[in-house]
C-alpha cells in the first residue's frame, strides 16, 4: 500500500507539475486529463485509508483490546500507529471508518471503471493474449479481393463463389473487427505511440493515440444511440471525417513505430490502413501522388512511369 501511495504521488507530479510532453496533445482535452487525475487521487485515498485502518488496528492490538486479537505485525502501518495519540474509542472509530471507506471506495471505483481509461486493467491481458503474432510489417490481404488477384496471376485458379461485399475497408467503427474495438477500449492513453510517431514529431496532424481514442468514442456513441433509440438507428455520422480526418490517415508512414511502442500490443496502423482502403477502393479519393502510382501499376506493372520491357535499360552502357 505504501509503494502504491508513493507511486501515485509520483505520477501526479509527472502529470501536473513536470508535465511530460506525451501527456498533452489535441486529444487530451479536459476529460482525459481529469480522468487520469481522478484515478490517481482515488487510489491515494484508498491506500491512505488502508494504512490508517491497519495503524489503528495495530494500536488496539497493543492495548490488548479483546476484539482486536494479535494477528501479526504491521511493519509499515505500525510506524503510523505510533503517531496516533487517540483514545481507545477514537481508535475503534478510526479503524471502522477507514475499513468502510476502503471497501465502499473499491466498489464505487469498480462502477466507475467501465467509463474510465482505467478499464485497461481488465482488458490488457486478453488484448495481449489475442495479439497478432505475424510480422508487424505484413499487411493483411483482403479476402474479398484475393480471389480476383489470384485469377489474374494464375489462369488455372478457380475462384470460389462470389460473396456479397458490404464495403471495402472501413468507414465507421462498426466495420472494424472485434480486435480493433478491443484495442480501442484497452488503450491507456499513455501517449507512448504518439511520442515515437515520426509524423507527429515532424508536426503532422496524426496522433496514433487520438486514432484509438476516437475509435472508442465513436463505438461508445453508436452503442448509446442504439440504447436510446433502436438497433436500426443511424446518426448520419462516421468514424472517417466526423472523428478521424483524411489528413490524419494519409500522414501515417506505416512504420509501425506506434505498434512497437505500445505496452499492451495495440495496433493503430490496422485501423488507419482500413480507413485508407475505404477512401481508395470505395471513393477513389487517394492523394494525387498515389493516383499517379496506381496508374503506373495498371499500365506498366510497376510504380514507375516506363514500360516493363525497359526495366533493365539502366544496365546498358550509353
JSON list of C-alpha atoms in Angstrom, two decimals, residues 4 47 50 74 127 172 174 176 197 213 262 271 283:
[
{"chain": "A", "resi": 4, "resn": "UNK", "atom": "CA", "xyz": [1.25, 2.27, -4.41]},
{"chain": "A", "resi": 47, "resn": "UNK", "atom": "CA", "xyz": [-4.27, 3.35, 0.17]},
{"chain": "A", "resi": 50, "resn": "UNK", "atom": "CA", "xyz": [-5.89, 1.08, 4.21]},
{"chain": "A", "resi": 74, "resn": "UNK", "atom": "CA", "xyz": [2.33, -4.33, 10.68]},
{"chain": "A", "resi": 127, "resn": "UNK", "atom": "CA", "xyz": [-5.76, -7.90, -25.58]},
{"chain": "A", "resi": 172, "resn": "UNK", "atom": "CA", "xyz": [-17.34, 3.58, -39.49]},
{"chain": "A", "resi": 174, "resn": "UNK", "atom": "CA", "xyz": [-18.99, -0.92, -36.96]},
{"chain": "A", "resi": 176, "resn": "UNK", "atom": "CA", "xyz": [-13.87, -2.77, -37.68]},
{"chain": "A", "resi": 197, "resn": "UNK", "atom": "CA", "xyz": [5.36, 8.67, -34.27]},
{"chain": "A", "resi": 213, "resn": "UNK", "atom": "CA", "xyz": [-9.48, 7.38, -28.53]},
{"chain": "A", "resi": 262, "resn": "UNK", "atom": "CA", "xyz": [2.56, 0.17, -27.15]},
{"chain": "A", "resi": 271, "resn": "UNK", "atom": "CA", "xyz": [-7.37, 0.98, -38.34]},
{"chain": "A", "resi": 283, "resn": "UNK", "atom": "CA", "xyz": [-14.40, 6.58, -53.07]}
]
